[in-house]
Coordinates of C-alpha atoms (C1' of nucleotides) in Angstrom, one line a residue:
Chain A
X1023 CA -60.3 -104.8 90.4
X1024 CA -59.5 -103.0 93.6
X1025 CA -59.7 -99.4 94.7
X1026 CA -58.7 -97.0 97.4
X1027 CA -61.3 -94.4 98.2
X1028 CA -60.1 -91.5 100.4
X1029 CA -62.2 -88.5 101.2
X1030 CA -60.5 -85.1 100.6
X1031 CA -61.1 -83.8 104.1
X1032 CA -57.6 -82.7 105.0
X1033 CA -54.0 -83.8 104.8
X1034 CA -53.4 -87.1 103.0
X1035 CA -53.6 -89.7 105.7
X1036 CA -51.2 -92.4 106.6
X1037 CA -54.2 -94.8 106.8
X1038 CA -54.9 -94.0 103.1
X1039 CA -51.4 -95.1 102.2
X1040 CA -51.8 -98.2 104.3
X1041 CA -55.0 -99.2 102.5
X1042 CA -53.6 -98.2 99.2
X1043 CA -50.6 -100.4 99.7
X1044 CA -52.5 -103.5 100.3
X1045 CA -55.0 -102.8 97.5
X1046 CA -52.1 -102.1 95.2
X1047 CA -50.3 -105.3 96.2
X1048 CA -53.4 -107.4 95.5
X1049 CA -53.9 -105.8 92.1
X1050 CA -50.3 -106.2 91.2
X1051 CA -50.1 -109.8 92.2
X1052 CA -53.4 -110.9 90.6
X1053 CA -53.1 -108.9 87.4
X1054 CA -55.9 -106.7 88.5
X1055 CA -56.4 -102.9 88.2
X1056 CA -56.2 -100.4 90.9
X1057 CA -58.5 -97.4 91.1
X1058 CA -58.3 -94.2 93.0
X1059 CA -61.7 -92.8 93.8
X1060 CA -62.3 -89.6 95.6
X1061 CA -65.2 -89.8 98.0
X1062 CA -66.1 -86.1 98.3
X1063 CA -69.8 -86.4 99.2
X1064 CA -69.5 -84.5 102.4
X1065 CA -69.5 -80.9 101.3
X1066 CA -69.1 -79.6 104.8
X1067 CA -65.7 -81.3 105.3
X1068 CA -64.4 -80.9 101.8
X1069 CA -61.1 -79.3 101.4
X1070 CA -59.9 -77.8 98.2
X1071 CA -56.3 -78.8 98.2
X1072 CA -56.8 -82.3 99.6
X1073 CA -57.3 -84.3 96.4
X1074 CA -54.1 -83.0 94.8
X1075 CA -52.2 -83.8 98.0
X1076 CA -53.6 -87.3 98.0
X1077 CA -52.5 -88.0 94.4
X1078 CA -49.1 -86.4 95.1
X1079 CA -48.6 -88.5 98.2
X1080 CA -49.5 -91.7 96.4
X1081 CA -47.2 -90.9 93.6
X1082 CA -44.4 -90.1 96.1
X1083 CA -44.9 -93.5 97.7
X1084 CA -44.8 -95.2 94.3
X1085 CA -48.4 -96.5 94.6
X1086 CA -49.6 -95.7 91.1
X1087 CA -53.1 -96.3 90.1
X1088 CA -54.5 -97.4 86.7
X1089 CA -57.6 -95.2 87.0
X1090 CA -58.3 -92.0 88.9
X1091 CA -59.5 -88.5 88.6
X1092 CA -56.2 -87.2 87.3
X1093 CA -55.3 -90.1 85.0
X1094 CA -58.8 -90.9 83.7
X1095 CA -60.0 -94.4 82.8
X1096 CA -63.0 -96.2 81.4
X1097 CA -65.0 -96.1 84.7
X1098 CA -65.1 -92.4 85.4
X1099 CA -65.8 -89.9 86.6
X1100 CA -63.7 -90.8 89.7
X1101 CA -65.0 -88.0 91.9
X1102 CA -68.3 -88.9 93.6
X1103 CA -69.4 -85.3 93.5
X1104 CA -69.5 -85.7 89.7
X1105 CA -71.6 -88.8 89.9
X1106 CA -74.7 -87.4 91.7
X1107 CA -77.0 -88.2 88.7
X1108 CA -75.9 -91.8 88.9
X1109 CA -76.8 -92.1 92.6
X1110 CA -80.1 -90.4 92.1
X1111 CA -81.1 -92.8 89.3
X1112 CA -80.0 -95.8 91.2
X1113 CA -81.9 -94.7 94.3
X1114 CA -85.0 -94.4 92.3
X1115 CA -84.7 -98.1 91.4
X1116 CA -84.6 -98.9 95.1
X1117 CA -87.7 -96.8 95.7
X1118 CA -89.5 -98.5 92.8
X1119 CA -88.7 -102.0 94.0
X1120 CA -89.6 -101.1 97.6
X1121 CA -86.2 -101.6 99.3
X1122 CA -85.9 -97.9 100.1
X1123 CA -88.3 -95.1 101.1
X1124 CA -88.5 -91.3 101.4
X1125 CA -88.2 -90.0 104.9
X1126 CA -89.5 -86.5 105.7
X1127 CA -88.5 -86.4 109.3
X1128 CA -86.7 -83.2 110.4
X1129 CA -83.3 -83.3 112.0
X1130 CA -84.9 -81.9 115.1
X1131 CA -87.3 -84.8 115.3
X1132 CA -84.4 -87.2 114.9
X1133 CA -82.4 -85.5 117.6
X1134 CA -85.4 -85.6 119.9
X1135 CA -86.0 -89.3 119.0
X1136 CA -82.4 -90.1 119.9
X1137 CA -82.6 -88.3 123.1
X1138 CA -85.7 -90.1 124.1
X1139 CA -84.2 -93.5 123.2
X1140 CA -81.1 -92.7 125.2
X1141 CA -83.2 -91.7 128.2
X1142 CA -85.0 -95.1 127.9
X1143 CA -81.7 -96.8 127.5
X1144 CA -82.7 -98.1 124.1
X1145 CA -80.2 -98.4 121.2
X1146 CA -80.6 -95.2 119.1
X1147 CA -81.9 -95.6 115.6
X1148 CA -84.6 -94.4 113.3
X1149 CA -88.0 -95.5 114.4
X1150 CA -89.3 -96.1 110.9
X1151 CA -92.0 -93.5 111.1
X1152 CA -91.9 -92.7 107.4
X1153 CA -91.7 -96.3 106.4
X1154 CA -95.5 -96.6 106.6
X1155 CA -96.3 -93.4 104.7
X1156 CA -99.1 -94.0 102.2
X1157 CA -98.3 -93.1 98.5
X1158 CA -100.8 -90.1 98.8
X1159 CA -99.1 -88.8 101.9
X1160 CA -95.7 -89.0 100.1
X1161 CA -97.2 -87.2 97.1
X1162 CA -98.6 -84.5 99.3
X1163 CA -95.2 -83.9 101.1
X1164 CA -93.5 -83.8 97.8
X1165 CA -96.0 -81.3 96.5
X1166 CA -95.2 -79.1 99.5
X1167 CA -91.5 -79.3 98.7
X1168 CA -90.8 -80.8 102.1
X1169 CA -87.2 -81.7 102.3
X1170 CA -86.5 -85.5 102.5
X1171 CA -83.9 -88.1 102.6
X1172 CA -84.0 -91.6 101.2
X1173 CA -83.5 -94.5 103.6
X1174 CA -82.7 -98.1 103.2
X1175 CA -85.6 -100.4 104.3
X1176 CA -83.6 -102.8 106.5
X1177 CA -85.3 -106.1 107.2
X1178 CA -85.6 -106.2 111.0
X1179 CA -86.6 -109.8 111.3
X1180 CA -83.5 -111.6 110.0
X1181 CA -79.8 -111.5 110.3
X1182 CA -77.4 -110.4 107.6
X1183 CA -74.4 -112.5 107.1
X1184 CA -71.3 -111.7 105.1
X1185 CA -68.0 -113.4 104.6
X1186 CA -64.8 -111.6 105.4
X1187 CA -61.9 -113.4 103.6
X1188 CA -59.6 -112.5 106.5
X1189 CA -62.0 -113.1 109.5
X1190 CA -64.6 -115.5 108.4
X1191 CA -68.4 -115.1 108.6
X1192 CA -69.8 -112.1 110.4
X1193 CA -73.4 -112.1 111.4
X1194 CA -75.4 -109.1 112.4
X1195 CA -79.1 -109.0 113.4
X1196 CA -81.2 -106.8 111.2
X1197 CA -82.9 -105.2 114.2
X1198 CA -79.5 -103.7 115.2
X1199 CA -79.1 -102.2 111.8
X1200 CA -80.5 -98.7 111.4
X1201 CA -82.5 -97.7 108.3
X1202 CA -79.5 -96.0 106.8
X1203 CA -79.8 -92.7 105.0
X1204 CA -78.7 -93.3 101.4
X1205 CA -79.4 -90.0 99.8
X1206 CA -79.1 -86.8 101.9
X1207 CA -81.5 -83.9 101.6
X1208 CA -78.9 -82.0 99.7
X1209 CA -79.1 -84.6 97.0
X1210 CA -75.7 -86.0 97.8
X1211 CA -75.4 -89.7 98.6
X1212 CA -74.0 -91.0 101.9
X1213 CA -70.9 -93.1 101.9
X1214 CA -72.8 -96.3 101.9
X1215 CA -74.8 -95.8 98.8
X1216 CA -72.1 -94.1 96.8
X1217 CA -69.6 -96.8 97.8
X1218 CA -71.8 -99.7 96.7
X1219 CA -73.0 -98.1 93.5
X1220 CA -69.5 -97.1 92.5
X1221 CA -67.9 -100.4 93.4
X1222 CA -70.4 -102.1 91.3
X1223 CA -70.2 -99.8 88.3
X1224 CA -66.4 -99.7 88.5
X1225 CA -66.4 -103.5 88.6
X1226 CA -64.6 -103.7 91.9
X1227 CA -64.2 -107.3 92.8
X1228 CA -62.2 -107.0 96.0
X1229 CA -62.8 -104.5 98.8
X1230 CA -59.9 -104.0 101.1
X1231 CA -60.7 -101.4 103.7
X1232 CA -60.3 -100.6 107.4
X1233 CA -61.9 -102.6 110.2
X1234 CA -64.0 -99.6 111.1
X1235 CA -66.3 -100.6 108.2
X1236 CA -67.1 -104.0 109.5
X1237 CA -70.3 -103.0 111.2
X1238 CA -71.6 -101.1 108.2
X1239 CA -70.9 -103.9 105.8
X1240 CA -74.3 -105.5 106.3
X1241 CA -75.9 -102.3 105.0
X1242 CA -73.7 -102.7 101.9
X1243 CA -74.7 -106.3 101.5
X1244 CA -78.3 -105.3 101.8
X1245 CA -77.8 -102.8 99.1
X1246 CA -76.1 -105.3 96.8
X1247 CA -79.1 -107.5 97.3
X1248 CA -81.6 -104.7 96.8
X1249 CA -79.9 -103.9 93.5
X1250 CA -79.6 -107.5 92.5
X1251 CA -75.8 -107.1 92.1
X1252 CA -73.0 -109.5 92.8
X1253 CA -71.1 -108.7 95.9
X1254 CA -67.3 -108.2 96.0
X1255 CA -65.0 -110.1 98.3
X1256 CA -64.5 -108.2 101.6
X1257 CA -61.3 -108.0 103.6
X1258 CA -61.1 -105.7 106.6
X1259 CA -57.7 -104.6 107.6
X1260 CA -56.8 -103.9 111.2
X1261 CA -56.8 -100.4 112.4
X1262 CA -53.5 -98.5 112.9
X1263 CA -53.3 -97.4 116.6
X1264 CA -51.8 -94.8 118.8
X1265 CA -49.6 -95.9 121.7
X1266 CA -52.7 -95.9 123.9
X1267 CA -54.4 -98.3 121.4
X1268 CA -57.0 -95.9 120.2
X1269 CA -57.5 -95.4 116.5
X1270 CA -54.6 -93.5 115.1
X1271 CA -55.1 -89.8 115.3
X1272 CA -53.2 -86.7 114.4
X1273 CA -53.2 -85.5 118.0
X1274 CA -51.2 -88.5 119.1
X1275 CA -49.2 -89.3 116.0
X1276 CA -48.1 -87.7 112.8
X1277 CA -50.8 -88.9 110.4
X1278 CA -50.1 -86.6 107.5
X1279 CA -48.1 -88.2 104.7
X1280 CA -46.8 -84.7 104.0
X1281 CA -45.3 -84.6 107.5
X1282 CA -43.2 -87.7 106.7
X1283 CA -41.9 -86.2 103.5
X1284 CA -41.2 -82.8 105.1
X1285 CA -39.3 -84.5 107.9
X1286 CA -37.0 -86.5 105.7
X1287 CA -38.6 -89.9 105.7
X1288 CA -38.0 -92.0 102.7
X1289 CA -41.1 -93.3 100.9
X1290 CA -39.8 -96.8 100.6
X1291 CA -39.1 -96.9 104.3
X1292 CA -42.5 -95.6 105.2
X1293 CA -44.1 -98.1 102.8
X1294 CA -42.0 -100.9 104.2
X1295 CA -43.0 -99.9 107.7
X1296 CA -46.7 -99.8 106.8
X1297 CA -46.3 -103.3 105.2
X1298 CA -44.9 -104.5 108.5
X1299 CA -48.1 -103.4 110.3
X1300 CA -50.3 -106.5 110.2
X1301 CA -48.3 -108.3 107.5
X1302 CA -45.2 -110.4 107.4
X1303 CA -43.3 -111.7 104.5
X1304 CA -43.2 -115.5 104.0
X1305 CA -39.4 -115.6 104.4
X1306 CA -39.5 -113.6 107.7
X1307 CA -37.5 -110.8 106.2
X1308 CA -38.4 -107.4 107.7
X1309 CA -36.7 -105.1 105.3
X1310 CA -38.3 -105.3 101.8
X1311 CA -39.1 -102.8 99.2
X1312 CA -42.3 -102.7 97.2
X1313 CA -41.0 -104.9 94.4
X1314 CA -39.9 -107.7 96.7
X1315 CA -43.1 -107.5 98.7
X1316 CA -44.9 -108.1 95.4
X1317 CA -42.8 -111.0 94.6
X1318 CA -44.3 -113.2 97.3
X1319 CA -47.3 -111.2 98.5
X1320 CA -50.1 -113.3 100.0
X1321 CA -53.2 -111.7 101.3
X1322 CA -53.6 -114.7 103.7
X1323 CA -50.6 -113.4 105.6
X1324 CA -52.5 -110.3 106.7
X1325 CA -53.3 -110.4 110.4
X1326 CA -56.4 -109.1 112.0
X1327 CA -55.1 -107.6 115.2
X1328 CA -54.5 -103.9 115.2
X1329 CA -50.9 -102.7 115.4
X1330 CA -49.6 -99.8 117.4
X1331 CA -47.8 -97.3 115.1
X1332 CA -44.3 -97.3 116.4
X1333 CA -42.3 -94.3 115.3
X1334 CA -39.1 -95.8 116.8
X1335 CA -39.2 -98.7 114.4
X1336 CA -40.0 -96.4 111.5
X1337 CA -37.0 -94.3 112.3
X1338 CA -34.8 -97.3 112.5
X1339 CA -36.0 -98.6 109.1
X1340 CA -35.5 -95.1 107.6
X1341 CA -31.9 -95.2 108.8
X1342 CA -31.5 -98.6 107.3
X1343 CA -32.7 -97.4 103.9
X1344 CA -30.5 -94.3 104.1
X1345 CA -27.4 -96.5 104.8
X1346 CA -28.3 -98.8 102.0
X1347 CA -28.6 -96.0 99.5
X1348 CA -25.7 -95.0 97.2
X1349 CA -23.8 -91.8 98.1
X1350 CA -24.7 -90.2 94.8
X1351 CA -28.4 -91.0 95.2
X1352 CA -28.5 -89.9 98.8
X1353 CA -26.8 -86.7 97.9
X1354 CA -29.5 -85.9 95.4
X1355 CA -32.1 -86.9 97.9
X1356 CA -30.8 -84.4 100.5
X1357 CA -30.8 -81.7 97.9
X1358 CA -34.3 -82.5 96.8
X1359 CA -35.4 -82.6 100.4
X1360 CA -34.0 -79.1 101.0
X1361 CA -35.7 -77.9 97.9
X1362 CA -39.0 -79.5 98.9
X1363 CA -38.9 -77.9 102.3
X1364 CA -38.2 -74.5 100.8
X1365 CA -41.0 -75.0 98.3
X1366 CA -43.4 -75.8 101.1
X1367 CA -42.3 -72.6 102.8
X1368 CA -41.0 -74.2 105.9
X1369 CA -38.9 -72.1 108.2
X1370 CA -35.4 -73.5 108.3
X1371 CA -33.7 -73.9 111.6
X1372 CA -30.3 -72.4 112.2
X1373 CA -28.3 -75.3 110.7
X1374 CA -30.5 -75.7 107.7
X1375 CA -30.3 -71.9 107.1
X1376 CA -26.5 -72.2 107.1
X1377 CA -26.5 -75.0 104.7
X1378 CA -29.0 -73.2 102.4
X1379 CA -27.0 -70.0 102.5
X1380 CA -23.8 -71.7 101.4
X1381 CA -25.7 -73.5 98.6
X1382 CA -27.4 -70.4 97.4
X1383 CA -24.0 -68.6 97.3
X1384 CA -22.5 -71.4 95.3
X1385 CA -24.9 -72.0 92.4
X1386 CA -28.0 -73.1 94.1
X1387 CA -29.7 -76.4 95.0
X1388 CA -29.5 -77.8 91.4
X1389 CA -26.0 -76.5 90.8
X1390 CA -22.9 -78.7 90.4
X1391 CA -21.1 -77.1 93.3
X1392 CA -23.8 -78.0 95.8
X1393 CA -24.0 -81.6 94.4
X1394 CA -20.2 -82.0 94.6
X1395 CA -19.8 -80.6 98.0
X1396 CA -22.7 -82.3 99.6
X1397 CA -21.5 -85.4 97.9
X1398 CA -18.1 -85.1 99.6
X1399 CA -19.7 -84.8 103.0
X1400 CA -21.9 -87.8 102.4
X1401 CA -19.4 -90.5 103.3
X1402 CA -18.9 -88.8 106.6
X1403 CA -22.5 -88.7 107.6
X1404 CA -24.4 -91.4 105.7
X1405 CA -24.3 -93.8 108.6
X1406 CA -25.0 -91.1 111.1
X1407 CA -28.3 -89.8 109.9
X1408 CA -31.7 -91.5 110.2
X1409 CA -33.7 -89.0 108.2
X1410 CA -32.8 -86.6 105.5
X1411 CA -33.7 -83.8 107.9
X1412 CA -30.8 -84.8 110.2
X1413 CA -28.3 -83.9 107.4
X1414 CA -28.1 -80.2 108.1
X1415 CA -27.6 -80.3 111.8
X1416 CA -24.8 -82.8 111.5
X1417 CA -23.0 -81.0 108.6
X1418 CA -23.5 -77.5 109.6
X1419 CA -19.8 -77.0 110.3
X1420 CA -19.0 -77.5 106.6
X1421 CA -21.4 -74.8 105.5
X1422 CA -21.4 -72.2 108.2
X1423 CA -19.0 -69.4 108.0
X1424 CA -18.8 -69.1 111.8
X1425 CA -19.1 -72.0 114.2
X1426 CA -18.0 -70.2 117.4
X1427 CA -21.3 -70.3 119.1
X1428 CA -20.1 -73.0 121.5
X1429 CA -19.6 -72.6 125.2
X1430 CA -16.0 -72.2 126.3
X1431 CA -16.1 -75.1 128.8
X1432 CA -17.1 -77.6 126.1
X1433 CA -13.5 -77.4 124.9
X1434 CA -12.1 -78.4 128.2
X1435 CA -12.0 -82.1 128.9
X1436 CA -12.5 -83.5 132.4
X1437 CA -9.4 -83.2 134.6
X1438 CA -8.0 -80.5 132.4
X1439 CA -8.2 -76.7 132.7
X1440 CA -8.6 -73.8 130.3
X1441 CA -5.0 -72.8 130.4
X1442 CA -3.8 -76.3 129.4
X1443 CA -6.2 -76.3 126.6
X1444 CA -5.0 -73.0 125.3
X1445 CA -1.4 -74.1 125.4
X1446 CA -2.3 -77.3 123.6
X1447 CA -4.3 -75.5 120.9
X1448 CA -1.4 -73.1 120.2
X1449 CA 0.9 -76.1 119.8
X1450 CA -1.5 -77.8 117.5
X1451 CA -2.0 -74.7 115.4
X1452 CA 1.8 -74.4 115.0
X1453 CA 2.2 -78.0 114.1
X1454 CA -0.7 -78.0 111.6
X1455 CA 0.7 -74.9 109.9
X1456 CA 3.8 -76.9 109.1
X1457 CA 2.1 -80.0 108.0
X1458 CA 3.2 -80.9 104.5
X1459 CA 0.2 -82.7 103.1
X1460 CA -3.3 -81.8 104.2
X1461 CA -5.1 -85.1 104.2
X1462 CA -6.9 -87.2 106.7
X1463 CA -4.0 -89.7 107.3
X1464 CA -1.4 -87.0 107.8
X1465 CA -3.6 -84.9 110.1
X1466 CA -4.4 -88.0 112.2
X1467 CA -0.7 -89.0 112.3
X1468 CA 0.3 -85.5 113.4
X1469 CA -2.4 -85.2 116.1
X1470 CA -1.6 -88.6 117.5
X1471 CA 2.0 -87.7 117.7
X1472 CA 1.0 -84.6 119.6
X1473 CA -0.9 -86.8 122.1
X1474 CA 2.4 -88.4 123.0
X1475 CA 4.2 -85.2 123.1
X1476 CA 1.8 -83.5 125.4
X1477 CA 0.8 -86.7 127.3
X1478 CA -2.9 -86.2 126.5
X1479 CA -5.1 -89.1 125.8
X1480 CA -6.5 -89.1 122.2
X1481 CA -10.0 -88.6 123.4
X1482 CA -8.9 -85.7 125.5
X1483 CA -6.8 -84.0 122.9
X1484 CA -9.4 -84.4 120.1
X1485 CA -12.2 -82.8 122.1
X1486 CA -11.0 -79.2 122.1
X1487 CA -10.0 -79.6 118.5
X1488 CA -13.4 -81.0 117.6
X1489 CA -15.2 -78.2 119.3
X1490 CA -13.0 -75.5 117.9
X1491 CA -13.3 -76.9 114.3
X1492 CA -16.9 -78.0 114.2
X1493 CA -18.5 -76.0 117.0
X1494 CA -19.8 -79.0 118.8
X1495 CA -18.7 -82.0 120.9
X1496 CA -20.6 -84.1 118.5
X1497 CA -19.4 -84.1 114.9
X1498 CA -18.5 -86.2 111.9
X1499 CA -15.1 -87.9 112.1
X1500 CA -12.6 -85.3 113.0
X1501 CA -9.7 -85.8 110.6
X1502 CA -11.9 -86.2 107.5
X1503 CA -13.8 -83.1 108.6
X1504 CA -10.6 -81.2 108.8
X1505 CA -9.4 -82.4 105.4
X1506 CA -12.7 -81.4 103.8
X1507 CA -12.7 -78.0 105.5
X1508 CA -9.2 -77.3 104.3
X1509 CA -6.1 -76.0 106.1
X1510 CA -7.2 -72.4 106.0
X1511 CA -10.6 -72.7 107.5
X1512 CA -9.4 -75.3 110.1
X1513 CA -6.6 -73.1 111.2
X1514 CA -8.8 -70.0 111.3
X1515 CA -11.2 -71.8 113.6
X1516 CA -8.5 -73.1 115.8
X1517 CA -7.0 -69.7 116.0
X1518 CA -10.3 -68.1 116.9
X1519 CA -10.7 -70.7 119.7
X1520 CA -7.3 -69.7 121.1
X1521 CA -8.2 -66.0 121.1
X1522 CA -11.0 -66.4 123.5
Chain B
rG434 C1' -76.1 -99.3 126.9
rC435 C1' -76.4 -102.3 122.4
rC436 C1' -73.8 -104.6 118.2
rC437 C1' -69.3 -106.1 116.0
rC438 C1' -63.9 -107.1 115.8
rC439 C1' -59.4 -108.5 118.3
rA440 C1' -56.2 -110.9 122.2
rU441 C1' -48.0 -114.3 122.0
rC442 C1' -42.1 -110.2 125.0
rG443 C1' -43.0 -102.6 126.3
rU444 C1' -43.8 -102.4 120.6
rC445 C1' -44.2 -105.0 115.5
rC446 C1' -44.3 -109.8 113.7
rA447 C1' -43.4 -115.7 113.3
rG448 C1' -45.7 -120.1 115.3
rC449 C1' -52.1 -121.2 115.5
rC450 C1' -55.6 -123.2 109.9
rU451 C1' -53.0 -129.0 109.4
rG452 C1' -52.4 -130.1 118.4
rG453 C1' -46.5 -133.0 119.9
rU454 C1' -40.3 -130.7 116.7
rC455 C1' -42.2 -124.2 121.5
rC456 C1' -39.5 -124.6 129.2
rA457 C1' -42.1 -120.2 122.2
rG458 C1' -38.4 -117.7 117.3
rG459 C1' -37.0 -112.8 114.8
rA460 C1' -37.0 -107.4 114.7
rC461 C1' -37.5 -102.3 117.2
rA462 C1' -36.8 -100.2 121.8
rU463 C1' -34.1 -101.0 126.7
rC464 C1' -29.6 -102.6 129.4
rA465 C1' -24.4 -104.5 129.5
rG466 C1' -19.9 -105.4 126.9
rC467 C1' -16.7 -105.0 122.6
rC468 C1' -14.9 -101.6 118.8
rU469 C1' -13.7 -96.5 119.0
rU470 C1' -11.3 -89.4 118.1
rU471 C1' -17.1 -87.6 119.6
rC472 C1' -21.7 -89.2 117.8
rA473 C1' -23.4 -92.9 115.0
rA474 C1' -22.9 -97.5 112.7
rG475 C1' -21.3 -102.5 113.6
rC476 C1' -20.5 -106.9 116.7
rU477 C1' -21.7 -109.9 121.2
rG478 C1' -24.8 -110.8 125.2
rA479 C1' -28.9 -109.9 128.8
rA480 C1' -33.7 -109.0 130.2
rG481 C1' -38.6 -109.6 128.4
rA482 C1' -44.8 -112.8 126.3
rC483 C1' -48.6 -117.6 125.0
rA484 C1' -54.6 -112.4 129.4
rC485 C1' -57.5 -115.6 132.8
rG486 C1' -60.7 -119.9 133.8
rG487 C1' -62.9 -124.2 132.2
rG488 C1' -63.4 -128.1 128.5
rU489 C1' -61.6 -131.7 124.4
rU490 C1' -57.1 -134.7 124.1
rC491 C1' -52.1 -139.3 125.9
rA492 C1' -50.6 -134.1 124.6
rA493 C1' -53.0 -127.1 123.7
rA494 C1' -49.7 -121.0 122.3
rU495 C1' -52.3 -123.9 118.8
rC496 C1' -59.3 -126.7 118.9
rC497 C1' -64.1 -125.3 121.8
rC498 C1' -66.8 -122.4 125.6
rG499 C1' -66.9 -118.6 129.1
rU500 C1' -64.7 -114.4 131.6
rU501 C1' -61.7 -110.3 131.5
rG502 C1' -59.3 -106.6 128.7
rG503 C1' -58.6 -103.6 124.4
rG504 C1' -60.6 -101.5 120.1
rG505 C1' -64.3 -100.1 116.5
rG506 C1' -69.4 -98.9 115.3
rU507 C1' -73.9 -97.0 116.9
rA508 C1' -74.6 -89.3 112.1
rC509 C1' -78.5 -86.3 106.4
rC510 C1' -69.0 -88.1 108.4
rA511 C1' -66.2 -91.1 105.8

RNA sequence: GCCCCCAUCGUCCAGCCUGGUCCAGGACAUCAGCCUUUCAAGCUGAAGACACGGGUUCAAAUCCCGUUGGGGGUACCA
């Protein structure tokens, strides 16, 4: 039994997907179950929409869970905010057996304490003032309704050792472990308490989480001991990093899974990329989908050094997946992507607006006309785009009614002048008008013959044609583009170019 | 500061556990060439790393110790 336990505090995070992937892989390859648990115990950081976005993002990635807030299961509820009674009851057992205590210290006193400790260059931490409270004193405070928290009574005279399956034994001295708050004064548990209680109750046997939790694992171990519960196996994954090696953050990297979807990344590419971070397949293959990862998945192959999140490599992988896809499927993906962006209310750029305008005028995103036409452009651009988002800029010339926004000099090759280009274009228009069959091969044959006739090199001659027809020096293959546009549009654009 | 984790090309990984086959292999990025109607894609090639110092050993990228560096933690956040 494994779980992923994100907190709904903002956009679904790439780190959540990373953790989910490895938990999912372990569950799938060991016949275990995978739980999604929402850790929403921090009411100040809670964000309404976040949980739905998390579930949607995991679904998008294909990381389905057996149990979770939206799918139910035998170990619910799966939102910690709905389990507060459970935490309260369990905390009471700790108080009863003497492994936890009520602390009535005010936040002000704690802040003052920390300041003093800092001034004395001592490690900050609770001084244990309320540890020694007599039962009557506690009763008195309680009677006065003094707010309190419940703290773990950490044994300061011994070390806590736990075994990390990936890293070996980790030993931390009790005196360096703070008397952790377990239950806040608002009645909500802290992460540490809720996490341990839930993992136990939900029968989680394997905890795979990020490295940042290593130092607090002793607290969790102490809790398992205090409750008399069996510990799960711990595995701490390396932390995803920014280029400067700091923990990945949204200021230095896109961390929102929504961002990747909005920008045309394929879920299988993102997942594959995440898998490559700290993991390698036994056969050394770098491109593998989830199914093939599962075929030979081995937790022992997870490495412990933290990888830098390299967008360049992700982009390359995304391109690989795009090229490996079928034309029909990719066509549908482009359409779905445009629909998704519209649904999200994202402002289209000029190219995207042109594409959408054409599609709207021709039956809409789910119409046959759009699918047919986008499908016909696909062979021209499939190997030229690295994200779905790059489709529109590259194919704008097929959808736009007017492409004449280019600068005049773009049509003029080096060592040629505007007059020469104009003469050439007139000649080309004349020849194309008389061309019998309007297809790629015929157009190419004709233009190449004109190269000889005018003594222009192919690359020279094709440049003004390309700019006139597509509006840019960079375009899909020219002759195919002209065929797809049709004689009428092509000639109109060439004619317009001659005019000016 | 204190505690903990980590350490192979710019980046991601392989090799390390079970020392010799490693003057270290692959991928991304970079550069060059080829292909070529632009841009891509593709192909070929180049450059590029065992952090440092000790120790163990006939032999160390691999084992041990230390140093240095990087990161994380040190909240009534998760």
